Tab-separated table of C-alpha atoms and ligand atoms in Angstrom:
chain	number	residue	atom	x	y	z
A	9	MET	CA	100.282	-42.792	-31.191
A	10	THR	CA	103.069	-42.902	-33.388
A	11	THR	CA	105.743	-41.045	-32.254
A	12	ALA	CA	106.946	-42.174	-35.579
A	13	PRO	CA	107.434	-39.728	-38.454
A	14	GLN	CA	104.332	-40.491	-40.646
A	15	ALA	CA	106.844	-42.106	-43.967
A	16	THR	CA	107.823	-44.646	-41.515
A	17	ARG	CA	104.710	-45.562	-39.780
A	18	SER	CA	103.043	-46.343	-43.746
A	19	ALA	CA	106.211	-48.719	-45.226
A	20	PRO	CA	105.378	-51.077	-45.261
A	21	PHE	CA	102.561	-50.428	-47.722
A	22	GLY	CA	104.463	-47.193	-48.034
A	23	GLY	CA	105.789	-45.160	-51.045
A	24	PRO	CA	104.178	-41.507	-52.027
A	25	ALA	CA	101.077	-40.368	-51.468
A	26	ASP	CA	99.137	-40.821	-54.227
A	27	LEU	CA	97.518	-37.483	-53.745
A	28	ILE	CA	98.582	-34.643	-52.116
A	29	LEU	CA	96.479	-30.578	-50.770
A	30	ARG	CA	98.499	-28.279	-50.094
A	31	GLY	CA	98.792	-24.283	-50.059
A	32	GLY	CA	95.733	-23.471	-47.440
A	33	PRO	CA	94.388	-23.437	-43.682
A	34	VAL	CA	93.764	-26.534	-43.334
A	35	ILE	CA	90.820	-27.257	-40.936
A	36	THR	CA	91.401	-30.601	-39.015
A	37	LEU	CA	89.071	-29.748	-37.059
A	38	ASP	CA	91.797	-32.509	-34.737
A	39	ALA	CA	90.834	-31.948	-30.600
A	40	ALA	CA	93.240	-29.266	-31.019
A	41	ASN	CA	92.056	-27.550	-34.268
A	42	THR	CA	94.924	-28.024	-35.818
A	43	VAL	CA	95.530	-25.976	-38.072
A	44	VAL	CA	98.459	-26.324	-41.384
A	45	GLU	CA	99.247	-26.090	-44.402
A	46	ALA	CA	99.197	-29.703	-46.549
A	47	LEU	CA	97.861	-32.495	-46.564
A	48	ALA	CA	98.952	-35.440	-48.032
A	49	ILE	CA	96.287	-39.006	-49.166
A	50	ARG	CA	98.155	-42.842	-49.942
A	51	SER	CA	94.946	-45.513	-50.661
A	52	GLY	CA	91.795	-43.226	-49.785
A	53	GLU	CA	93.143	-42.373	-46.347
A	54	ILE	CA	94.873	-39.366	-45.171
A	55	ILE	CA	98.913	-40.150	-44.423
A	56	ALA	CA	100.008	-37.041	-43.168
A	57	VAL	CA	98.937	-33.544	-42.290
A	58	GLY	CA	101.630	-30.628	-41.569
A	59	SER	CA	104.083	-27.854	-43.206
A	60	ALA	CA	103.242	-27.749	-47.052
A	61	ALA	CA	107.394	-28.889	-46.986
A	62	ASP	CA	107.204	-31.539	-44.842
A	63	ILE	CA	104.109	-32.637	-47.263
A	64	SER	CA	105.504	-32.593	-50.740
A	65	ALA	CA	108.335	-33.783	-49.391
A	66	LEU	CA	106.239	-36.903	-49.776
A	67	LYS	CA	105.074	-36.136	-53.325
A	68	GLY	CA	106.406	-38.849	-55.700
A	69	PRO	CA	106.265	-38.966	-58.981
A	70	MET	CA	102.388	-39.969	-59.399
A	71	THR	CA	100.907	-37.892	-56.546
A	72	GLN	CA	98.207	-35.498	-58.288
A	73	VAL	CA	99.379	-32.591	-55.623
A	74	ILE	CA	95.318	-29.833	-56.210
A	75	GLU	CA	97.267	-26.982	-55.234
A	76	LEU	CA	95.216	-25.057	-52.938
A	77	ASP	CA	96.559	-20.788	-53.293
A	78	GLY	CA	95.161	-19.937	-49.860
A	79	ARG	CA	91.539	-21.680	-50.311
A	80	ALA	CA	90.476	-23.788	-47.382
A	81	VAL	CA	89.888	-27.497	-46.505
A	82	LEU	CA	87.409	-29.168	-44.285
A	83	PRO	CA	86.645	-32.532	-43.209
A	84	GLY	CA	83.395	-33.811	-45.257
A	85	ILE	CA	79.934	-33.158	-44.577
A	86	ASN	CA	78.194	-35.133	-42.574
A	87	ASP	CA	74.453	-34.450	-42.437
A	88	ALA	CA	73.241	-36.376	-39.683
A	89	HIS	CA	69.145	-36.450	-40.782
A	90	LEU	CA	68.972	-36.143	-44.180
A	91	HIS	CA	65.901	-38.005	-46.133
A	92	GLY	CA	68.736	-39.131	-48.952
A	93	SER	CA	66.052	-41.923	-51.225
A	94	TRP	CA	63.001	-39.276	-50.485
A	95	LEU	CA	64.854	-36.181	-52.218
A	96	GLY	CA	66.381	-37.760	-55.102
A	97	ALA	CA	62.527	-39.148	-55.876
A	98	ARG	CA	61.516	-35.470	-55.352
A	99	TRP	CA	63.850	-33.200	-55.971
A	100	PRO	CA	64.142	-30.054	-57.455
A	101	SER	CA	61.302	-29.675	-54.548
A	102	LEU	CA	61.638	-29.021	-51.198
A	103	PHE	CA	58.586	-28.216	-48.445
A	104	PHE	CA	60.212	-25.412	-47.584
A	105	GLY	CA	62.127	-23.017	-49.728
A	106	GLY	CA	62.198	-24.400	-52.727
A	107	GLY	CA	61.331	-26.926	-55.652
A	108	ASP	CA	56.824	-26.705	-57.043
A	109	SER	CA	55.318	-29.347	-55.067
A	110	GLY	CA	54.477	-31.740	-57.596
A	111	HIS	CA	55.913	-34.301	-56.283
A	112	ASP	CA	53.344	-36.537	-54.141
A	113	GLY	CA	51.699	-39.577	-53.978
A	114	ARG	CA	53.900	-42.397	-55.511
A	115	LEU	CA	56.772	-41.381	-56.309
A	116	LEU	CA	58.873	-44.930	-56.888
A	117	ASN	CA	57.974	-47.753	-58.606
A	118	ASN	CA	60.866	-49.974	-59.473
A	119	ALA	CA	64.617	-50.429	-58.557
A	120	ASP	CA	65.501	-48.467	-61.942
A	121	GLU	CA	64.107	-45.396	-59.479
A	122	ARG	CA	65.075	-46.387	-56.685
A	123	ARG	CA	68.680	-46.496	-57.216
A	124	ALA	CA	68.454	-43.792	-60.088
A	125	ALA	CA	67.131	-41.436	-56.055
A	126	LEU	CA	69.650	-42.629	-55.095
A	127	ARG	CA	72.787	-42.093	-57.455
A	128	LYS	CA	70.511	-38.243	-57.832
A	129	THR	CA	71.307	-37.304	-53.591
A	130	TRP	CA	74.808	-38.488	-54.380
A	131	ALA	CA	75.579	-36.433	-57.491
A	132	LEU	CA	73.698	-34.237	-55.720
A	133	LEU	CA	75.506	-34.163	-52.290
A	134	ALA	CA	79.517	-34.733	-53.528
A	135	ALA	CA	78.116	-31.135	-55.017
A	136	HIS	CA	77.799	-29.872	-51.812
A	137	GLY	CA	80.863	-31.256	-49.892
A	138	ILE	CA	78.175	-33.840	-47.552
A	139	THR	CA	80.820	-37.430	-48.036
A	140	SER	CA	78.083	-38.784	-44.919
A	141	TYR	CA	74.747	-38.621	-43.849
A	142	THR	CA	72.443	-40.701	-41.864
A	143	GLU	CA	69.251	-42.002	-43.705
A	144	PRO	CA	66.396	-42.173	-41.027
A	145	GLY	CA	63.498	-44.258	-41.037
A	146	ILE	CA	63.684	-47.796	-43.994
A	147	GLY	CA	62.383	-50.663	-43.454
A	148	PRO	CA	59.046	-52.896	-43.732
A	149	GLY	CA	56.735	-50.761	-41.784
A	150	GLU	CA	56.810	-48.630	-45.459
A	151	ASP	CA	56.389	-51.560	-47.488
A	152	GLN	CA	52.906	-50.057	-47.657
A	153	GLY	CA	53.886	-46.942	-48.036
A	154	GLU	CA	52.560	-44.208	-50.023
A	155	THR	CA	55.579	-42.967	-51.828
A	156	GLY	CA	57.703	-46.253	-51.828
A	157	CYS	CA	60.392	-44.382	-50.748
A	158	PHE	CA	61.110	-45.254	-47.345
A	159	GLY	CA	60.548	-50.633	-47.905
A	160	THR	CA	62.150	-52.515	-47.441
A	161	ALA	CA	63.278	-52.662	-51.573
A	162	MET	CA	65.032	-49.336	-50.573
A	163	LEU	CA	66.838	-50.773	-48.784
A	164	ASP	CA	67.339	-53.777	-50.574
A	165	THR	CA	68.372	-50.883	-53.297
A	166	TYR	CA	70.317	-49.158	-50.865
A	167	VAL	CA	72.298	-52.901	-50.014
A	168	GLU	CA	72.889	-53.691	-54.089
A	169	LEU	CA	74.561	-49.568	-55.040
A	170	ALA	CA	76.241	-50.274	-51.321
A	171	GLY	CA	80.419	-49.884	-52.426
A	172	THR	CA	79.654	-49.084	-55.859
A	173	GLU	CA	81.149	-46.244	-57.694
A	174	ALA	CA	77.909	-44.301	-57.597
A	175	GLN	CA	78.164	-43.881	-54.085
A	176	THR	CA	79.782	-40.803	-53.536
A	177	ALA	CA	78.862	-40.456	-49.410
A	178	ARG	CA	78.963	-42.638	-46.816
A	179	VAL	CA	75.633	-44.099	-44.967
A	180	THR	CA	74.604	-44.921	-41.128
A	181	MET	CA	70.858	-46.315	-41.920
A	182	LEU	CA	68.358	-46.392	-39.130
A	183	ARG	CA	65.667	-49.223	-40.078
A	184	LEU	CA	61.859	-48.268	-39.576
A	185	PHE	CA	59.026	-50.807	-38.488
A	186	GLY	CA	56.166	-48.218	-38.798
A	187	PHE	CA	55.172	-45.525	-41.660
A	188	LEU	CA	57.528	-42.489	-41.998
A	189	ASP	CA	55.593	-39.315	-39.298
A	190	GLY	CA	52.962	-42.030	-38.814
A	191	ALA	CA	52.227	-45.923	-36.228
A	192	SER	CA	54.347	-48.122	-35.129
A	193	THR	CA	53.711	-51.063	-32.858
A	194	PHE	CA	55.390	-53.046	-30.514
A	195	ALA	CA	54.614	-56.262	-31.976
A	196	ASP	CA	55.534	-55.091	-35.267
A	197	MET	CA	59.130	-53.705	-33.827
A	198	ARG	CA	60.194	-57.128	-32.169
A	199	ALA	CA	58.938	-59.175	-35.555
A	200	GLY	CA	61.089	-56.544	-37.595
A	201	LEU	CA	64.113	-56.762	-35.918
A	202	ALA	CA	63.468	-60.265	-35.241
A	203	VAL	CA	65.205	-60.029	-39.184
A	204	PRO	CA	69.031	-59.483	-39.410
A	205	ALA	CA	69.868	-56.320	-40.850
A	206	PRO	CA	71.673	-57.175	-43.778
A	207	SER	CA	75.740	-57.310	-43.304
A	208	THR	CA	76.676	-54.874	-44.907
A	209	ASP	CA	80.850	-53.035	-45.093
A	210	PRO	CA	80.646	-51.027	-42.219
A	211	ARG	CA	81.930	-48.486	-43.963
A	212	TRP	CA	79.391	-47.442	-46.259
A	213	LEU	CA	76.627	-48.993	-45.139
A	214	ALA	CA	76.268	-49.236	-41.077
A	215	ILE	CA	72.738	-49.361	-40.116
A	216	PRO	CA	73.467	-49.508	-36.181
A	217	GLY	CA	70.118	-48.845	-35.216
A	218	VAL	CA	66.052	-48.362	-35.264
A	219	LYS	CA	64.730	-44.941	-35.705
A	220	ILE	CA	60.637	-44.386	-33.218
A	221	PHE	CA	58.863	-41.546	-34.294
A	222	ALA	CA	57.303	-40.574	-30.845
A	223	ASP	CA	55.053	-37.455	-31.217
A	224	GLY	CA	53.795	-34.654	-34.058
A	225	ILE	CA	55.096	-31.203	-34.160
A	226	PRO	CA	54.208	-28.159	-32.529
A	227	PRO	CA	52.531	-26.562	-34.855
A	228	MET	CA	49.918	-29.594	-35.558
A	229	HIS	CA	49.071	-29.512	-31.474
A	230	SER	CA	50.734	-33.112	-32.014
A	231	ALA	CA	54.033	-32.226	-29.709
A	232	TRP	CA	53.416	-33.809	-26.565
A	233	THR	CA	53.167	-30.709	-24.552
A	234	ARG	CA	53.566	-30.886	-20.572
A	235	THR	CA	51.258	-27.830	-20.929
A	236	ALA	CA	49.020	-27.268	-22.659
A	237	TYR	CA	47.979	-25.520	-25.977
A	238	PRO	CA	46.313	-22.441	-26.067
A	239	LYS	CA	44.458	-23.689	-28.451
A	240	GLY	CA	43.702	-26.992	-25.539
A	241	GLY	CA	45.017	-29.786	-25.870
A	242	TYR	CA	48.598	-32.143	-25.338
A	243	GLY	CA	48.660	-33.535	-28.605
A	244	GLY	CA	50.377	-37.630	-28.017
A	245	LEU	CA	52.389	-40.577	-28.973
A	246	MET	CA	52.163	-41.654	-32.259
A	247	THR	CA	53.280	-45.124	-30.830
A	248	GLY	CA	50.677	-48.223	-30.347
A	249	THR	CA	46.832	-47.024	-29.036
A	250	GLY	CA	44.566	-46.330	-27.162
A	251	ASP	CA	44.886	-43.373	-23.988
A	252	GLU	CA	48.029	-42.130	-22.857
A	253	ALA	CA	49.272	-44.406	-20.191
A	254	GLU	CA	48.347	-47.202	-23.287
A	255	ARG	CA	50.756	-45.591	-25.625
A	256	LEU	CA	53.446	-44.727	-23.446
A	257	ALA	CA	53.128	-48.697	-22.667
A	258	GLU	CA	54.279	-49.236	-25.840
A	259	PHE	CA	56.709	-46.268	-26.393
A	260	THR	CA	58.987	-47.848	-23.396
A	261	ALA	CA	58.516	-51.071	-24.494
A	262	MET	CA	59.503	-50.529	-28.432
A	263	VAL	CA	62.401	-47.644	-26.716
A	264	GLU	CA	63.560	-51.219	-23.831
A	265	LEU	CA	63.361	-53.771	-26.691
A	266	ALA	CA	65.741	-51.673	-29.544
A	267	HIS	CA	68.303	-50.381	-26.707
A	268	GLY	CA	68.265	-54.324	-24.925
A	269	MET	CA	69.552	-55.958	-28.258
A	270	ASP	CA	72.393	-52.913	-28.187
A	271	LEU	CA	70.911	-51.437	-31.096
A	272	GLN	CA	70.875	-47.240	-31.122
A	273	ILE	CA	67.889	-45.835	-31.300
A	274	GLY	CA	66.686	-42.195	-32.876
A	275	VAL	CA	63.870	-41.219	-31.435
A	276	HIS	CA	61.616	-38.402	-33.800
A	277	ALA	CA	60.448	-35.938	-30.197
A	278	THR	CA	59.739	-32.376	-30.414
A	279	GLY	CA	57.601	-32.010	-27.085
A	280	ASP	CA	58.712	-31.482	-23.451
A	281	ARG	CA	56.693	-34.496	-22.618
A	282	THR	CA	58.595	-36.635	-25.008
A	283	ILE	CA	61.517	-35.247	-24.092
A	284	GLU	CA	61.026	-35.593	-21.033
A	285	GLU	CA	59.466	-39.793	-20.816
A	286	PHE	CA	62.276	-41.107	-23.221
A	287	VAL	CA	65.308	-39.252	-21.161
A	288	GLY	CA	63.755	-40.991	-17.792
A	289	ILE	CA	62.932	-44.272	-19.608
A	290	ILE	CA	66.891	-44.543	-20.596
A	291	GLU	CA	68.635	-42.616	-17.393
A	292	LYS	CA	66.118	-46.059	-15.651
A	293	LEU	CA	68.059	-48.013	-17.689
A	294	GLY	CA	71.307	-46.872	-16.913
A	295	GLY	CA	72.127	-44.260	-19.740
A	296	ALA	CA	72.592	-44.980	-23.767
A	297	GLY	CA	76.563	-46.108	-23.360
A	298	GLU	CA	77.983	-47.059	-26.685
A	299	ARG	CA	74.088	-46.732	-28.432
A	300	ARG	CA	74.603	-43.043	-28.752
A	301	HIS	CA	70.990	-42.930	-29.170
A	302	TYR	CA	70.028	-39.746	-29.813
A	303	LEU	CA	66.913	-36.865	-30.380
A	304	ILE	CA	65.970	-35.741	-33.818
A	305	HIS	CA	64.397	-32.486	-33.893
A	306	VAL	CA	63.891	-30.753	-30.411
A	307	ASP	CA	62.036	-27.963	-30.899
A	308	LEU	CA	60.845	-27.830	-27.570
A	309	VAL	CA	63.633	-28.892	-25.305
A	310	SER	CA	64.279	-27.653	-22.025
A	311	GLY	CA	67.682	-26.563	-21.266
A	312	GLU	CA	67.102	-29.155	-17.803
A	313	GLN	CA	67.011	-32.059	-19.871
A	314	LEU	CA	69.422	-31.536	-22.554
A	315	ARG	CA	71.130	-31.181	-19.304
A	316	ARG	CA	70.148	-34.634	-18.282
A	317	MET	CA	70.403	-35.796	-21.611
A	318	THR	CA	74.907	-34.678	-21.263
A	319	ALA	CA	74.487	-37.141	-18.411
A	320	ALA	CA	72.473	-40.052	-19.559
A	321	GLY	CA	74.823	-39.898	-23.135
A	322	ILE	CA	72.413	-38.842	-24.957
A	323	GLY	CA	72.334	-36.652	-28.002
A	324	LEU	CA	70.387	-34.331	-30.889
A	325	ALA	CA	69.821	-33.601	-33.599
A	326	LEU	CA	69.061	-29.913	-34.976
A	327	GLN	CA	67.556	-28.499	-37.959
A	328	PRO	CA	67.979	-25.089	-37.287
A	329	LEU	CA	67.119	-23.946	-41.622
A	330	ILE	CA	63.212	-25.935	-40.754
A	331	ALA	CA	63.407	-23.824	-37.308
A	332	ASP	CA	63.651	-20.551	-39.892
A	333	HIS	CA	60.853	-22.164	-41.686
A	334	THR	CA	58.247	-22.773	-39.045
A	335	ALA	CA	59.609	-20.217	-36.237
A	336	ASP	CA	56.363	-17.903	-37.518
A	337	TRP	CA	53.487	-21.430	-37.500
A	338	LEU	CA	54.832	-22.899	-34.514
A	339	ALA	CA	54.606	-19.115	-32.577
A	340	GLY	CA	51.058	-19.500	-33.515
A	341	ALA	CA	50.021	-23.031	-32.197
A	342	VAL	CA	52.338	-22.897	-28.772
A	343	SER	CA	52.706	-20.191	-25.427
A	344	ALA	CA	54.553	-17.115	-26.030
A	345	GLU	CA	56.740	-18.078	-23.747
A	346	ALA	CA	57.458	-21.810	-24.781
A	347	ALA	CA	58.096	-19.827	-28.850
A	348	ALA	CA	60.922	-18.070	-27.667
A	349	SER	CA	62.460	-20.891	-25.634
A	350	ALA	CA	61.952	-23.082	-28.133
A	351	TRP	CA	64.827	-24.617	-30.768
A	352	PRO	CA	67.918	-22.898	-27.264
A	353	ILE	CA	70.773	-23.644	-29.676
A	354	HIS	CA	72.712	-21.237	-27.522
A	355	LEU	CA	72.357	-24.297	-24.696
A	356	MET	CA	73.328	-27.119	-27.139
A	357	LEU	CA	76.699	-25.686	-27.637
A	358	GLU	CA	78.715	-27.369	-24.045
A	359	ASP	CA	81.082	-30.326	-24.868
A	360	GLY	CA	79.631	-33.295	-23.491
A	361	LEU	CA	76.235	-32.415	-25.138
A	362	ARG	CA	76.578	-34.777	-28.970
A	363	ALA	CA	74.389	-32.151	-30.424
A	364	VAL	CA	74.644	-31.707	-34.590
A	365	LEU	CA	73.325	-30.352	-37.181
A	366	SER	CA	71.243	-31.180	-39.661
A	367	SER	CA	68.715	-30.702	-42.450
A	368	ASP	CA	66.329	-32.968	-42.717
A	369	ALA	CA	66.358	-32.936	-46.134
A	370	PRO	CA	63.647	-33.030	-48.709
A	371	ILE	CA	62.002	-31.185	-46.006
A	372	ALA	CA	64.355	-28.361	-46.133
A	373	SER	CA	67.322	-27.796	-48.071
A	374	PHE	CA	70.266	-29.786	-46.264
A	375	ASP	CA	72.365	-26.986	-47.888
A	376	TRP	CA	75.023	-26.817	-44.782
A	377	ARG	CA	76.659	-23.527	-45.849
A	378	ARG	CA	72.908	-22.629	-44.947
A	379	ILE	CA	71.986	-24.637	-42.122
A	380	ILE	CA	75.070	-22.911	-40.624
A	381	ALA	CA	73.909	-19.594	-41.621
A	382	SER	CA	70.627	-20.167	-39.986
A	383	ALA	CA	71.672	-21.688	-36.365
A	384	ALA	CA	73.722	-17.906	-36.516
A	385	GLY	CA	71.055	-16.307	-37.068
A	386	LEU	CA	69.520	-18.160	-33.872
A	387	LEU	CA	72.562	-17.895	-31.524
A	388	GLU	CA	72.307	-14.134	-31.862
A	389	GLN	CA	68.794	-13.914	-31.537
A	390	ARG	CA	69.230	-15.867	-28.204
A	391	GLY	CA	72.209	-14.074	-27.267
A	392	VAL	CA	75.238	-15.174	-28.230
A	393	ALA	CA	77.803	-13.044	-29.909
A	394	VAL	CA	78.834	-15.861	-32.698
A	395	ASP	CA	83.388	-15.880	-32.882
A	396	PRO	CA	85.218	-17.628	-34.583
A	397	ALA	CA	84.560	-20.698	-31.348
A	398	GLN	CA	81.340	-20.411	-32.370
A	399	LEU	CA	81.506	-20.582	-36.014
A	400	THR	CA	84.696	-23.627	-34.995
A	401	ARG	CA	81.397	-25.707	-33.161
A	402	LEU	CA	79.727	-25.252	-35.459
A	403	LEU	CA	81.344	-26.501	-38.359
A	404	ARG	CA	81.999	-29.745	-35.704
A	405	MET	CA	78.443	-29.752	-34.825
A	406	TYR	CA	78.562	-30.969	-38.790
A	407	THR	CA	81.323	-32.951	-38.965
A	408	SER	CA	83.370	-35.005	-35.587
A	409	ILE	CA	80.072	-34.970	-33.915
A	410	PRO	CA	78.460	-36.468	-35.482
A	411	ALA	CA	80.547	-38.843	-36.697
A	412	GLU	CA	80.370	-39.939	-32.813
A	413	GLN	CA	75.990	-40.298	-33.448
A	414	ASP	CA	77.339	-42.640	-35.826
A	415	GLY	CA	80.155	-44.605	-33.430
A	416	ALA	CA	82.973	-43.666	-36.258
A	417	GLU	CA	84.861	-40.630	-34.359
A	418	GLY	CA	88.235	-43.627	-34.629
A	419	TRP	CA	87.791	-43.295	-38.580
A	420	LYS	CA	86.301	-40.281	-39.861
A	421	GLY	CA	85.448	-36.931	-39.294
A	422	THR	CA	88.392	-35.072	-38.364
A	423	LEU	CA	91.154	-34.312	-41.183
A	424	GLU	CA	93.790	-37.002	-38.918
A	425	PRO	CA	96.196	-39.962	-40.185
A	426	GLY	CA	94.477	-42.938	-40.181
A	427	LYS	CA	91.022	-41.449	-41.742
A	428	VAL	CA	90.216	-41.638	-44.559
A	429	GLY	CA	90.711	-39.441	-46.530
A	430	ASP	CA	86.710	-37.431	-46.964
A	431	LEU	CA	87.245	-34.162	-47.381
A	432	CYS	CA	85.759	-30.575	-49.107
A	433	VAL	CA	88.392	-27.848	-50.338
A	434	LEU	CA	85.575	-24.488	-49.381
A	435	SER	CA	86.773	-21.338	-52.025
A	436	ALA	CA	87.055	-18.834	-48.886
A	437	ASP	CA	87.932	-19.352	-45.479
A	438	PRO	CA	85.166	-19.853	-42.881
A	439	TYR	CA	86.790	-17.481	-41.160
A	440	SER	CA	87.397	-14.863	-42.674
A	441	VAL	CA	83.546	-14.621	-43.586
A	442	GLY	CA	82.641	-15.763	-40.659
A	443	ALA	CA	79.518	-18.298	-39.714
A	444	ALA	CA	76.359	-14.991	-41.438
A	445	ASN	CA	77.985	-15.271	-44.448
A	446	LEU	CA	79.070	-18.940	-45.805
A	447	PRO	CA	76.546	-19.330	-47.456
A	448	GLU	CA	78.139	-16.639	-50.145
A	449	ILE	CA	81.926	-19.313	-50.164
A	450	ASP	CA	81.532	-22.786	-53.517
A	451	VAL	CA	81.864	-25.780	-52.746
A	452	ASP	CA	85.363	-26.302	-55.486
A	453	LEU	CA	85.539	-29.438	-54.002
A	454	THR	CA	84.374	-32.838	-52.778
A	455	ILE	CA	86.801	-35.581	-52.559
A	456	VAL	CA	86.030	-39.214	-51.111
A	457	GLY	CA	87.813	-41.726	-49.664
A	458	GLY	CA	90.770	-40.209	-51.937
A	459	ILE	CA	88.925	-40.062	-54.629
A	460	VAL	CA	87.661	-37.091	-56.009
A	461	VAL	CA	83.691	-36.809	-55.924
A	462	PHE	CA	82.519	-32.985	-57.501
A	463	ASP	CA	84.469	-30.353	-58.766
A	464	ARG	CA	83.555	-27.634	-59.591
A	465	SER	CA	85.494	-26.845	-62.207
A	466	HIS	CA	84.071	-29.457	-64.507
A	467	ALA	CA	80.196	-29.174	-63.263
A	468	THR	CA	77.511	-28.112	-65.035
A	469	ALA	CA	75.431	-25.302	-63.611
A	470	GLU	CA	72.819	-28.292	-62.997
A	471	SER	CA	74.964	-30.535	-61.000
A	472	ILE	CA	75.329	-27.325	-58.368
A	473	ILE	CA	72.230	-25.833	-57.804
A	474	ALA	CA	69.863	-26.258	-54.481
B	24	ZN	ZN1	63.412	-36.643	-41.081
């Protein structure tokens, strides 16, 4: 860290700020949880944060000034598990909690439709303060898929639109060499990985790894569990074919291949047996290290497994709103004991565990305010009072911690000098209303790379409904 004043530090390209926001709580979510009054951006980057007086000194004749009048600023929201192409293709239909259900079968047929789906999603996300997301699973495994949302052609569309004006959210993508929510094989993964990922500007489209669908979901008795379902059976892995041992060998080989190539691995894993096996494989490989592997959903994870994940550098992506929508369904399928200990979010708040909140849209809404309220509800059910410190943690699980999952904490995820100017302006201070009431707060502005990409005062009603 430099000790020089910001204006001096940026002198070579210096001069006044392009954009100043001042007069409200700027919740930086830096390591010290600093809250300041104002922030300045130049050339897409935050150049200074501090008092309104200090920041106002960076104002020049061309500087745009946004008066916050008490409104709050947060780092841009990062939804670490959101199917962007599918959301845009299905909108306004969600699987849980919204829209009609007449959006099955083939959704995207050509390049125009693929572009339109992404543009739709980006507009929706901009209207909700979301400036980054992970697109979890695009690749050749879905070239014959029924929706047309996840194949190689969609990868090409992402590459084509990356960094254009239409793209108002930064994308991290995991490649997929099997079917979405379906089977995959080591042979297909090896063949797929032999084709390098396209080279892209990683600040707009990063492609750091692969997605593996390991098991199903507990309500369908397809999550792989250590204890039998009351109706019988243990579920199982979707990797490979054959008996349990063969499927596990296939899964192990796939993980070892991607890990050995230094790729990040995101694993759909809901059953405690699946989680156990993945953690064991990574422990044997010496931990995830900088690859930052993570488990997605983790419905039936145990406290002991969470501790081992922390030690092995394995993160997780949780979807509290899906837990809300499916808790009764899950309770009808697993033992009362398993249902009571499902989604143990109260054990996921420790520093060191890379746990993030996410939507899995279009399975459920991508409205992060509702998802944080759901997370707060789950915490309260488990006896944890959601005080301001817990709210800070929940906000971090949507900003700074997913930036770590993206391997991008050096340049996004908090509001600090040197990071990109990705942020949202909220109509009120989240700490003044509390986590449970967050859905009452509006997103007034969304800014990506210093550019205003959403302004509620100019928005049409249609564009802001989710
Ligand atoms: Zn998903």
